[in-house]
XYZ file of C-alpha atoms in Angstrom:
676
model
C -9.282 -62.401 24.337
C -5.825 -62.094 25.322
C -4.209 -58.309 25.384
C -0.476 -57.575 24.657
C 0.960 -54.153 25.082
C 3.802 -53.467 22.731
C 6.860 -51.973 23.845
C 9.777 -50.066 21.871
C 11.796 -52.655 20.561
C 15.500 -53.262 22.058
C 16.812 -55.398 19.508
C 18.057 -52.614 17.585
C 20.825 -52.070 19.973
C 22.241 -55.667 19.176
C 21.973 -55.655 15.382
C 25.327 -53.637 14.631
C 25.359 -52.409 11.106
C 22.795 -54.500 9.764
C 19.479 -52.848 8.855
C 16.570 -53.877 11.335
C 14.786 -55.810 8.644
C 17.515 -58.051 7.935
C 17.559 -58.940 11.682
C 13.882 -59.559 11.788
C 14.428 -61.923 8.684
C 17.151 -63.709 9.816
C 15.712 -64.241 13.584
C 11.996 -65.261 12.404
C 10.403 -62.072 13.919
C 7.341 -62.474 15.906
C 3.945 -60.540 15.236
C 4.849 -57.956 18.118
C 8.204 -57.186 16.375
C 6.881 -56.850 12.985
C 3.704 -54.613 14.075
C 6.175 -52.430 16.034
C 8.570 -52.052 13.241
C 5.643 -51.432 10.803
C 4.349 -48.586 12.904
C 7.768 -47.163 13.406
C 8.376 -47.116 9.394
C 5.045 -45.650 8.955
C 6.013 -42.864 11.507
C 9.041 -42.013 9.669
C 7.386 -42.252 6.393
C 9.698 -45.026 5.117
C 7.448 -46.489 2.546
C 9.832 -49.102 0.862
C 10.512 -50.410 4.368
C 6.907 -50.741 5.037
C 6.137 -52.494 1.811
C 8.734 -55.319 3.159
C 6.557 -56.147 5.838
C 3.295 -56.522 4.069
C 1.502 -59.686 2.605
C 2.674 -59.776 -0.955
C -0.622 -61.436 -2.063
C -2.479 -58.492 -0.576
C -0.695 -55.714 -2.518
C -1.174 -57.994 -5.693
C -5.034 -58.014 -4.984
C -5.179 -54.080 -4.992
C -2.875 -54.161 -8.138
C 0.266 -52.588 -6.459
C 3.699 -52.965 -7.049
C 6.661 -51.995 -4.802
C 6.988 -48.946 -6.825
C 3.400 -47.835 -7.092
C 2.943 -48.702 -3.482
C 5.426 -46.235 -2.463
C 4.548 -43.480 -4.919
C 0.836 -43.976 -3.632
C 1.855 -43.363 0.084
C 4.353 -40.713 -1.110
C 1.719 -38.927 -3.369
C -0.916 -38.827 -0.633
C 1.254 -37.783 2.501
C 3.379 -35.273 0.578
C -0.028 -33.917 -0.854
C -1.145 -32.986 2.377
C 2.231 -31.556 3.460
C 2.907 -34.115 6.049
C 5.705 -32.731 8.106
C 5.662 -35.381 10.943
C 3.880 -38.178 12.024
C 3.695 -38.998 15.917
C 2.795 -42.304 17.275
C 0.125 -41.805 20.215
C -0.613 -45.355 21.205
C -0.328 -48.882 20.086
C -1.377 -52.407 21.198
C -1.500 -55.941 20.012
C -4.300 -58.011 20.588
C -4.457 -61.867 20.295
C -7.899 -62.918 19.787
C -8.238 -66.639 21.053
C -11.366 -67.538 19.117
C -9.976 -66.790 15.606
C -6.236 -67.357 16.601
C -5.376 -64.123 15.140
C -3.379 -61.187 15.838
C -4.716 -57.479 15.761
C -2.793 -54.520 15.913
C -4.284 -51.381 16.832
C -2.387 -47.848 16.747
C -3.280 -43.868 16.624
C -1.270 -41.337 15.071
C -1.068 -37.566 14.886
C -0.277 -36.492 11.536
C 0.852 -32.794 11.101
C -0.322 -31.506 7.708
C -0.830 -28.040 6.357
C -4.069 -27.768 7.987
C -2.774 -28.865 11.134
C -3.024 -31.850 13.370
C -5.012 -34.755 11.673
C -5.961 -37.572 14.178
C -5.989 -41.388 12.437
C -6.594 -44.780 13.787
C -5.589 -47.904 12.113
C -5.985 -51.692 12.678
C -3.808 -54.404 11.242
C -4.013 -58.108 11.140
C -1.369 -60.632 10.729
C -0.876 -64.021 9.025
C 1.962 -66.489 8.362
C 3.165 -66.775 4.881
C 5.242 -69.555 3.467
C 8.700 -68.457 2.087
C 11.659 -70.239 1.054
C 13.368 -69.611 4.300
C 10.133 -70.975 6.215
C 7.283 -68.947 7.322
C 7.071 -65.274 8.212
C 4.719 -63.347 9.813
C 3.206 -60.319 7.382
C 0.867 -57.731 8.065
C -2.384 -58.032 5.955
C -2.749 -54.859 3.965
C -5.520 -52.869 2.360
C -6.364 -49.330 1.561
C -7.730 -48.530 5.229
C -3.909 -48.714 6.236
C -3.543 -45.336 4.205
C -6.727 -43.618 6.237
C -9.526 -45.597 7.773
C -12.442 -46.105 5.370
C -10.447 -46.227 2.167
C -11.089 -48.910 -0.237
C -9.845 -49.698 -3.773
C -10.020 -46.733 -6.269
C -10.394 -44.151 -3.414
C -8.244 -41.036 -3.302
C -7.131 -38.605 -0.698
C -7.967 -34.869 -2.223
C -6.402 -32.053 -0.729
C -7.329 -28.408 -1.257
C -6.286 -25.005 -0.055
C -8.510 -22.168 0.935
C -6.729 -19.060 0.459
C -7.414 -16.298 2.496
C -7.718 -12.321 1.178
C -4.674 -10.474 2.071
C -5.601 -7.573 4.274
C -5.505 -3.852 2.657
C -3.009 -1.225 3.712
C -5.459 2.068 3.827
C -4.692 5.655 4.509
C -6.543 7.864 7.183
C -9.512 8.219 4.905
C -9.968 4.628 3.711
C -8.204 4.900 0.425
C -6.255 1.780 -0.575
C -2.429 1.778 -0.651
C -2.137 -2.063 -1.013
C -5.093 -4.139 -2.311
C -5.682 -7.351 -4.165
C -6.788 -6.696 -7.640
C -8.032 -8.783 -10.935
C -5.779 -8.056 -13.636
C -5.026 -9.428 -17.130
C -2.469 -11.954 -17.666
C -1.285 -12.224 -21.038
C -0.230 -15.674 -22.429
C 0.187 -17.805 -25.642
C -1.431 -20.756 -27.032
C 1.266 -22.112 -29.292
C -0.792 -24.099 -31.699
C -2.706 -20.671 -32.259
C 0.490 -18.742 -33.643
C 0.357 -20.040 -37.125
C 2.993 -21.248 -39.349
C 5.681 -18.495 -38.742
C 5.957 -18.660 -34.998
C 9.284 -16.788 -34.902
C 7.983 -13.912 -36.811
C 4.767 -14.133 -34.573
C 7.026 -14.013 -31.309
C 8.944 -10.912 -32.676
C 5.744 -9.217 -33.545
C 4.382 -9.776 -29.975
C 7.436 -8.862 -28.295
C 7.721 -5.355 -29.968
C 4.045 -4.887 -29.583
C 3.889 -5.715 -25.826
C 7.556 -4.296 -25.155
C 8.468 -7.618 -23.696
C 11.832 -9.239 -24.529
C 11.696 -12.316 -27.015
C 13.465 -14.242 -24.667
C 10.570 -14.493 -22.173
C 8.457 -15.695 -24.877
C 10.638 -18.667 -25.745
C 11.914 -19.456 -22.214
C 7.902 -19.922 -21.546
C 7.171 -21.842 -24.362
C 10.290 -24.136 -24.017
C 9.033 -25.170 -20.804
C 8.658 -29.024 -20.569
C 4.962 -29.112 -19.896
C 3.962 -26.956 -22.884
C 1.777 -28.322 -25.428
C 0.288 -27.022 -28.524
C -3.181 -26.475 -26.984
C -2.512 -25.038 -23.406
C -2.448 -21.499 -22.187
C 1.327 -20.480 -21.519
C 1.511 -17.472 -19.341
C 3.827 -14.701 -20.578
C 3.390 -11.748 -18.332
C 1.096 -10.016 -16.086
C -0.436 -6.540 -17.606
C -0.659 -3.330 -15.844
C -3.648 -2.872 -14.101
C -4.978 -0.046 -16.197
C -4.739 -2.678 -19.370
C -7.873 -3.541 -21.104
C -7.776 -6.534 -23.323
C -10.744 -5.460 -25.185
C -8.561 -2.504 -26.539
C -6.047 -4.286 -28.350
C -5.979 -2.476 -31.799
C -4.812 -5.401 -34.000
C -5.130 -8.929 -34.459
C -2.601 -10.863 -32.584
C -2.662 -14.632 -33.405
C -2.295 -16.843 -30.496
C -2.616 -14.287 -27.700
C -4.882 -14.801 -25.228
C -5.928 -13.532 -21.492
C -7.057 -14.792 -18.503
C -7.538 -12.749 -15.056
C -5.178 -13.375 -12.260
C -5.755 -11.578 -8.718
C -2.419 -9.892 -7.554
C -1.236 -7.326 -5.118
C -1.750 -3.947 -6.495
C -0.234 -0.659 -5.161
C -2.450 2.365 -6.528
C 0.060 5.114 -5.402
C 2.925 3.155 -7.271
C 6.394 4.978 -6.775
C 4.733 7.463 -4.595
C 4.732 5.273 -1.267
C 6.830 2.450 -2.528
C 9.504 3.144 0.181
C 6.742 3.249 2.850
C 4.098 0.596 1.952
C 6.853 -1.850 0.321
C 5.938 -4.869 -1.702
C 5.331 -8.569 -1.766
C 6.965 -11.321 -3.965
C 6.781 -15.144 -4.263
C 8.195 -16.823 -1.289
C 11.647 -18.020 -2.237
C 13.390 -21.377 -1.081
C 15.242 -19.377 1.728
C 11.788 -18.209 2.839
C 10.523 -21.595 2.921
C 13.698 -22.825 4.806
C 13.239 -20.075 7.660
C 9.484 -20.939 7.714
C 9.474 -23.046 10.901
C 5.566 -22.770 11.272
C 4.988 -24.149 7.931
C 2.703 -21.214 6.996
C 3.999 -20.817 3.450
C 4.198 -23.015 0.406
C 5.963 -22.624 -2.996
C 3.955 -19.942 -4.996
C 2.772 -18.176 -1.933
C 3.244 -14.243 -1.819
C 5.304 -12.910 1.183
C 5.690 -9.163 2.373
C 9.291 -8.254 1.283
C 9.825 -4.824 2.495
C 8.016 -1.775 3.958
C 4.989 -2.261 5.748
C 4.005 -5.184 3.684
C 6.925 -6.929 5.656
C 6.429 -5.655 9.075
C 2.585 -6.470 9.050
C 2.891 -9.944 7.072
C 1.328 -11.951 9.890
C -1.447 -9.603 10.257
C -2.099 -9.085 6.585
C -1.649 -12.777 5.287
C -4.401 -14.060 7.265
C -4.617 -18.080 7.526
C -4.878 -20.491 5.284
C -7.889 -22.788 5.344
C -8.523 -25.931 3.337
C -9.951 -29.446 3.336
C -8.564 -33.088 3.206
C -11.107 -35.521 2.291
C -11.437 -39.237 0.811
C -13.224 -39.449 -2.628
C -14.390 -42.544 -4.400
C -13.484 -43.498 -7.966
C -16.316 -41.035 -9.347
C -14.673 -38.218 -7.366
C -17.623 -38.119 -4.896
C -16.736 -37.266 -1.148
C -16.685 -40.316 1.247
C -15.342 -38.375 4.358
C -13.672 -35.445 5.373
C -10.287 -36.167 7.423
C -9.980 -32.075 8.311
C -11.676 -29.015 7.367
C -10.354 -25.635 8.408
C -11.961 -22.183 7.150
C -9.735 -19.741 5.770
C -9.247 -16.473 8.173
C -8.806 -13.362 5.920
C -6.045 -11.080 6.636
C -6.891 -7.806 8.779
C -6.600 -4.278 7.147
C -3.749 -1.954 8.319
C -5.160 1.687 8.829
C -2.544 4.284 8.409
C -2.587 8.045 9.581
C -1.130 8.891 6.007
C -2.861 11.080 3.760
C -2.800 9.599 0.435
C -3.446 13.000 -1.367
C -0.714 14.814 0.606
C 1.583 12.035 0.057
C 1.190 12.327 -3.769
C 1.386 15.987 -3.815
C 4.575 15.724 -1.776
C 6.032 13.109 -4.026
C 5.380 15.197 -7.131
C 6.813 18.239 -5.703
C 10.069 16.348 -5.126
C 10.408 15.022 -8.212
C 13.642 15.549 -10.209
C 15.835 15.957 -7.006
C 17.228 12.998 -4.757
C 15.725 13.964 -1.487
C 12.863 13.154 1.137
C 9.981 14.878 2.854
C 7.846 13.998 5.855
C 4.391 15.654 7.210
C 3.166 15.103 10.694
C 0.313 16.513 12.751
C 2.105 18.559 15.386
C -0.332 17.964 17.950
C -1.390 14.346 17.500
C 1.776 13.124 16.260
C -0.074 11.279 13.362
C 2.378 10.952 10.270
C 0.664 12.277 7.224
C 3.187 11.593 4.603
C 6.476 9.923 4.113
C 8.228 10.335 0.781
C 11.497 9.433 -0.625
C 12.677 10.455 -4.163
C 13.647 8.963 -6.705
C 11.552 5.619 -6.098
C 10.467 2.578 -7.778
C 7.120 0.902 -8.915
C 6.303 -1.828 -6.417
C 3.894 -3.246 -8.909
C 6.749 -4.134 -11.182
C 7.939 -6.281 -8.212
C 4.875 -8.178 -7.903
C 4.653 -8.786 -11.653
C 7.989 -9.090 -12.624
C 10.454 -6.588 -13.997
C 12.002 -7.060 -17.249
C 15.944 -6.943 -17.705
C 15.869 -3.348 -19.056
C 13.474 -2.090 -15.926
C 15.995 -3.601 -13.434
C 19.096 -2.188 -14.999
C 17.510 1.242 -15.204
C 16.771 1.096 -11.537
C 19.892 -0.484 -10.392
C 22.283 1.779 -12.276
C 20.545 4.830 -11.334
C 23.232 7.007 -9.647
C 20.358 8.559 -7.337
C 19.677 5.002 -5.736
C 15.944 4.774 -6.308
C 15.852 1.766 -3.910
C 17.273 3.804 -0.907
C 14.821 4.973 1.666
C 15.857 8.676 2.376
C 13.027 9.540 4.864
C 14.642 6.874 7.346
C 18.522 7.896 6.424
C 20.320 10.027 8.673
C 21.731 13.439 7.394
C 23.575 16.403 9.052
C 20.383 18.603 9.530
C 22.480 21.984 9.058
C 20.886 25.339 10.354
C 17.579 23.762 11.145
C 19.157 22.543 14.145
C 19.856 26.132 15.444
C 16.189 26.002 16.941
C 17.389 23.312 19.373
C 20.362 25.224 19.978
C 18.171 28.128 20.867
C 15.880 25.974 23.196
C 18.963 24.499 24.739
C 20.462 27.599 25.612
C 17.274 29.321 26.602
C 16.745 26.246 29.327
C 20.351 26.495 30.336
C 20.110 30.479 30.922
C 22.759 31.345 28.707
C 20.610 32.513 25.927
C 17.636 35.108 26.134
C 15.926 36.960 23.167
C 16.965 40.213 24.078
C 20.932 39.344 24.442
C 22.957 40.955 21.697
C 26.489 39.689 20.537
C 28.948 41.988 18.636
C 30.053 40.081 15.951
C 32.269 41.394 13.082
C 33.152 40.093 9.739
C 32.237 36.602 8.254
C 34.517 34.225 10.209
C 35.268 33.593 13.803
C 37.438 31.591 15.903
C 37.544 31.146 19.679
C 41.353 31.643 19.738
C 44.573 30.669 17.980
C 44.275 26.997 19.394
C 41.692 26.726 16.730
C 44.667 26.754 14.078
C 43.254 27.780 10.684
C 39.743 26.559 11.402
C 36.997 28.997 11.442
C 33.104 29.243 11.768
C 31.784 30.987 8.929
C 28.533 33.002 8.043
C 26.717 34.361 5.119
C 25.844 37.755 6.166
C 27.440 40.318 8.184
C 25.848 41.959 10.898
C 26.104 43.250 14.416
C 24.889 43.292 17.036
C 22.986 40.016 16.796
C 20.370 38.665 18.990
C 18.588 35.326 19.008
C 15.854 36.230 16.872
C 18.194 37.974 14.340
C 20.303 34.935 14.381
C 17.340 32.373 13.698
C 15.845 34.784 11.012
C 18.979 35.210 8.831
C 20.608 31.901 10.249
C 23.993 33.195 11.767
C 26.416 30.353 12.350
C 28.715 32.322 14.551
C 26.177 33.374 17.006
C 24.998 29.915 17.630
C 28.568 28.650 17.833
C 29.254 31.336 20.833
C 26.113 30.495 22.384
C 27.106 26.849 22.526
C 30.474 27.572 23.911
C 29.056 29.836 26.522
C 26.847 26.949 27.252
C 29.409 24.292 27.593
C 29.256 20.858 26.013
C 27.798 19.213 29.163
C 24.771 21.469 29.274
C 24.502 21.388 25.413
C 24.676 17.437 25.238
C 22.171 17.203 28.136
C 19.604 19.803 26.766
C 19.745 18.700 23.170
C 19.567 15.055 23.819
C 16.071 15.483 25.403
C 14.758 16.192 21.947
C 14.754 12.555 20.929
C 18.350 11.506 20.071
C 19.018 7.764 20.116
C 15.062 7.031 20.118
C 13.810 5.003 17.572
C 9.922 6.330 18.310
C 8.956 2.585 18.035
C 7.170 3.088 14.629
C 6.738 0.095 12.307
C 9.256 1.653 10.005
C 13.294 1.292 10.387
C 14.532 4.552 11.271
C 18.358 4.855 11.983
C 18.839 6.386 15.425
C 19.851 10.058 15.482
C 22.958 11.255 17.029
C 24.589 14.229 18.453
C 28.029 12.902 18.116
C 30.096 9.775 17.451
C 31.577 9.518 21.137
C 30.578 12.402 22.711
C 31.611 16.365 22.131
C 35.170 16.543 23.444
C 36.662 19.663 21.977
C 35.268 23.235 21.452
C 35.304 23.024 17.446
C 33.065 20.141 17.644
C 30.918 21.776 20.030
C 30.555 25.103 17.910
C 30.016 22.948 14.636
C 27.467 20.983 16.311
C 25.528 24.177 17.376
C 24.385 24.825 13.889
C 23.705 20.993 12.953
C 27.344 20.087 11.594
C 30.061 18.415 13.168
C 28.922 14.976 13.940
C 25.339 15.670 14.339
C 23.131 13.321 12.401
C 19.208 13.169 12.126
C 16.477 11.606 10.084
C 13.873 13.955 8.658
C 11.185 12.003 10.729
C 13.076 12.809 13.867
C 13.774 16.545 12.713
C 10.208 17.048 12.228
C 9.320 15.442 15.693
C 11.961 17.435 17.332
C 10.139 20.632 16.297
C 6.891 19.450 17.958
C 7.957 21.016 21.387
C 7.740 24.376 19.673
C 3.923 23.848 19.023
C 2.963 21.862 22.137
C 3.971 23.983 24.989
C 7.317 22.275 25.316
C 5.986 18.702 25.196
C 7.798 16.412 22.146
C 4.963 14.474 20.549
C 5.847 10.966 19.665
C 4.801 10.022 15.827
C 2.339 7.543 15.285
C 1.975 5.661 11.922
C -1.190 3.260 12.683
C -4.744 4.723 12.861
C -6.650 3.367 15.842
C -9.909 4.377 17.426
C -9.355 6.724 20.485
C -5.851 7.392 19.577
C -4.324 9.477 22.317
C -1.097 11.568 21.564
C 1.753 10.333 23.442
C 4.197 13.150 24.395
C 6.940 14.216 26.852
C 8.070 17.284 28.332
C 11.290 18.694 26.651
C 11.133 22.450 27.300
C 9.274 24.856 29.441
C 6.140 26.247 27.744
C 8.108 29.698 28.063
C 10.994 28.471 26.315
C 8.736 27.012 23.363
C 6.857 30.017 23.011
C 9.816 32.061 22.750
C 11.466 29.649 20.180
C 8.127 29.812 18.137
C 7.861 33.513 18.158
C 11.628 33.597 16.747
C 10.444 30.764 14.028
C 7.902 32.861 12.853
C 9.936 35.838 12.213
C 12.076 33.384 10.010
C 9.069 33.655 7.689
C 7.614 37.142 8.524
C 10.888 39.135 7.992
C 11.903 40.111 4.497
C 15.484 39.032 5.125
C 14.327 35.979 6.929
C 15.477 32.685 5.167
C 12.022 31.362 4.661
C 10.367 34.536 3.649
C 9.286 32.893 0.537
C 6.934 30.535 2.516
C 4.736 33.566 3.514
C 0.986 33.348 2.784
C -2.247 35.241 3.925
C -3.960 31.857 4.862
C -1.777 31.234 8.066
C 0.968 32.604 10.306
C 3.866 30.269 9.573
C 6.978 29.517 11.579
C 9.999 27.740 9.881
C 13.827 27.242 9.852
C 15.815 26.567 6.737
C 19.266 24.862 6.670
C 22.073 24.027 4.066
C 24.455 21.397 5.491
C 27.977 21.468 3.796
C 29.432 17.832 2.928
C 32.807 17.774 2.823
C 35.905 15.800 4.543
C 37.972 18.741 5.541
C 37.739 22.769 5.738
C 38.300 24.757 2.454
C 37.274 21.625 0.333
C 34.574 22.393 -2.231
C 31.827 19.890 -1.269
C 28.251 19.068 -1.965
C 25.306 20.900 -0.048
C 21.951 19.450 1.215
C 19.161 21.938 1.532
C 16.306 21.652 4.378
C 13.381 23.181 5.655
C 11.067 22.593 8.615
C 7.566 24.551 8.677
C 4.437 24.637 10.685
C 1.128 26.556 11.043
C 0.423 28.325 14.258
C -3.075 29.686 14.605
C -4.567 26.048 14.602
C -1.808 23.692 14.040
C -2.293 20.980 11.701
C 0.686 20.301 9.752
C 4.415 20.211 10.435
C 6.299 19.511 7.143
C 10.177 18.637 6.759
C 11.982 18.445 3.622
C 15.573 17.725 2.363
C 16.756 18.021 -1.107
C 20.293 16.695 -1.754
C 22.989 18.595 -3.765
C 21.609 22.186 -3.965
C 24.763 24.011 -4.285
C 24.627 26.647 -6.710
C 20.838 26.077 -7.016
C 19.561 28.477 -4.172
C 20.341 26.435 -1.422
C 17.477 25.997 1.039
C 15.621 28.676 -0.928
C 15.237 25.921 -3.720
C 13.631 23.513 -1.202
C 11.054 25.963 0.445
C 10.217 26.762 -3.573
C 9.529 23.239 -4.090
C 7.483 22.676 -1.006
C 5.202 25.913 -0.871
C 2.581 24.998 -3.394
C 2.330 21.759 -1.398
C 1.693 23.407 1.904
C -0.607 26.279 0.303
C -2.965 23.345 -0.989
C -2.929 21.526 2.045
C -3.821 24.759 4.410
C -6.453 25.911 1.835
C -8.120 22.157 1.849
C -7.914 22.003 5.818
C -9.027 25.908 6.454
């Protein structure tokens, strides 16, 4: 036996613009050249070019035309989602005893299940043509996959993994897969008055008639086939229909479901079917058309862990549908659950309390850093994102001036007077502030000197003298403005920055970084305004809550965590001394305990609370009649278990920060009672 190793053809360099096949034909191609060209065209999935290289008699034997041959190959290799075919080896053997050529080659086929190795052998014969004799490849179905015979088919089936659940700290699901009803129509069962029935069904299910018509007008629809119309709400029971509805049928469908609905939408997010853009970006070919993919929130952040890994089987079956051989089989790997530190009950209660007002609220365990709740209101129902919104529902959301899709717990706000706790701590650290120090302040307005022009710092209550505890209790802007000026911009920025400014806290949710100023505090007016949380100070409510944890933890700021893991150890960093922390905490307790304290309405016999309220003015210039946002930060001090932060937008003429404390008081009382 004589063995010939085939090399890559160099003739292509000499053929100019002519296709290689024309060159081979014109120059009476050798078996080596035909074999080489066949392997090349196969690896490039050019099935029409392959057809030109095979014996016409053979394809007739297997009842193939050029069209059916090409369609057969395309159907099989697209069916297993072939992204590439890589040639691993090839050789041509000349067998002296039979005077025949035999070509052997191996390839690696990249499919939806990964790599499939395949080996092939080809034989050659000379055929008479009008131009003389030509070498052709003898073809049979084994050149699709080894072992295939006439009538065999390649079957590909995906095994879909279960998507992991997102669970709260107690194991309650916040996102899970659930079987729901899908309502559909069998057109032939609608009766004679189809239009009248569609109108009736539209009114009954509150689904636009257009959706019915579009579904029924699809090309594949026949009179006796189930045509899906809409996924029903999870609580829907098909058995409870109260009237006869001709043509209506139900089947179950497994979809992603969010039990907390709008109450946790901005945190958990949602999944949707992968778009063409998603598929283009999918370099690893993980997704196929119809797959669901995390589109926002934690569903998007933890998409890889949640989705798991697809499995499947590629097999050869005979004409009877019986398995002959398995080319590749991979078990599906279910997605991993994501366990959060969130308390679903607290999340729900806080959301209900925030209703009717645009705003946000967060709760953190002040000793461990575990996030207990993250609420943004108004919100949206993520289940509608999965099942599909009606035009009316989308319009209601998109035209809502309160912007329900805006995530407010990750947005930045001027924190107003809540920031005074940080200013107090900064002054105590710098040595310019101490509890007994009193300032003589007269009137409701103050400015450093005439260089401020017409700009004044204002306060809501006239009192003198004023010490630090007084200033925190009834929230004196002038006191803290004067303290900041005495401290100086350098000390103020250095000490205040330590409270987590410009940090993202490495949470798996997007948080805009807070700032003390745009480009540094370069003048006295900006320094004075910054001291009471105005000026250019911007913070998220998550950061504002974290910034108060040093007042609970002997001066250490506890970094927030959202994922619950075994043996979670709090991560903290020193920000202020324990003496400074204790001093500020005692003053914040007076904000609640004193009758004139701005958070006195939070007082409860259940606990000793510490708090700071704030109202931030939103206006472009002094004297302008702008809007106001109200804030509160509150925590329990005996056995600290919760630090709650809330903002309500547009509280002007509605009680300011007192409106906010009134909203969150029932939630706080209930939580403290349940966790005694």
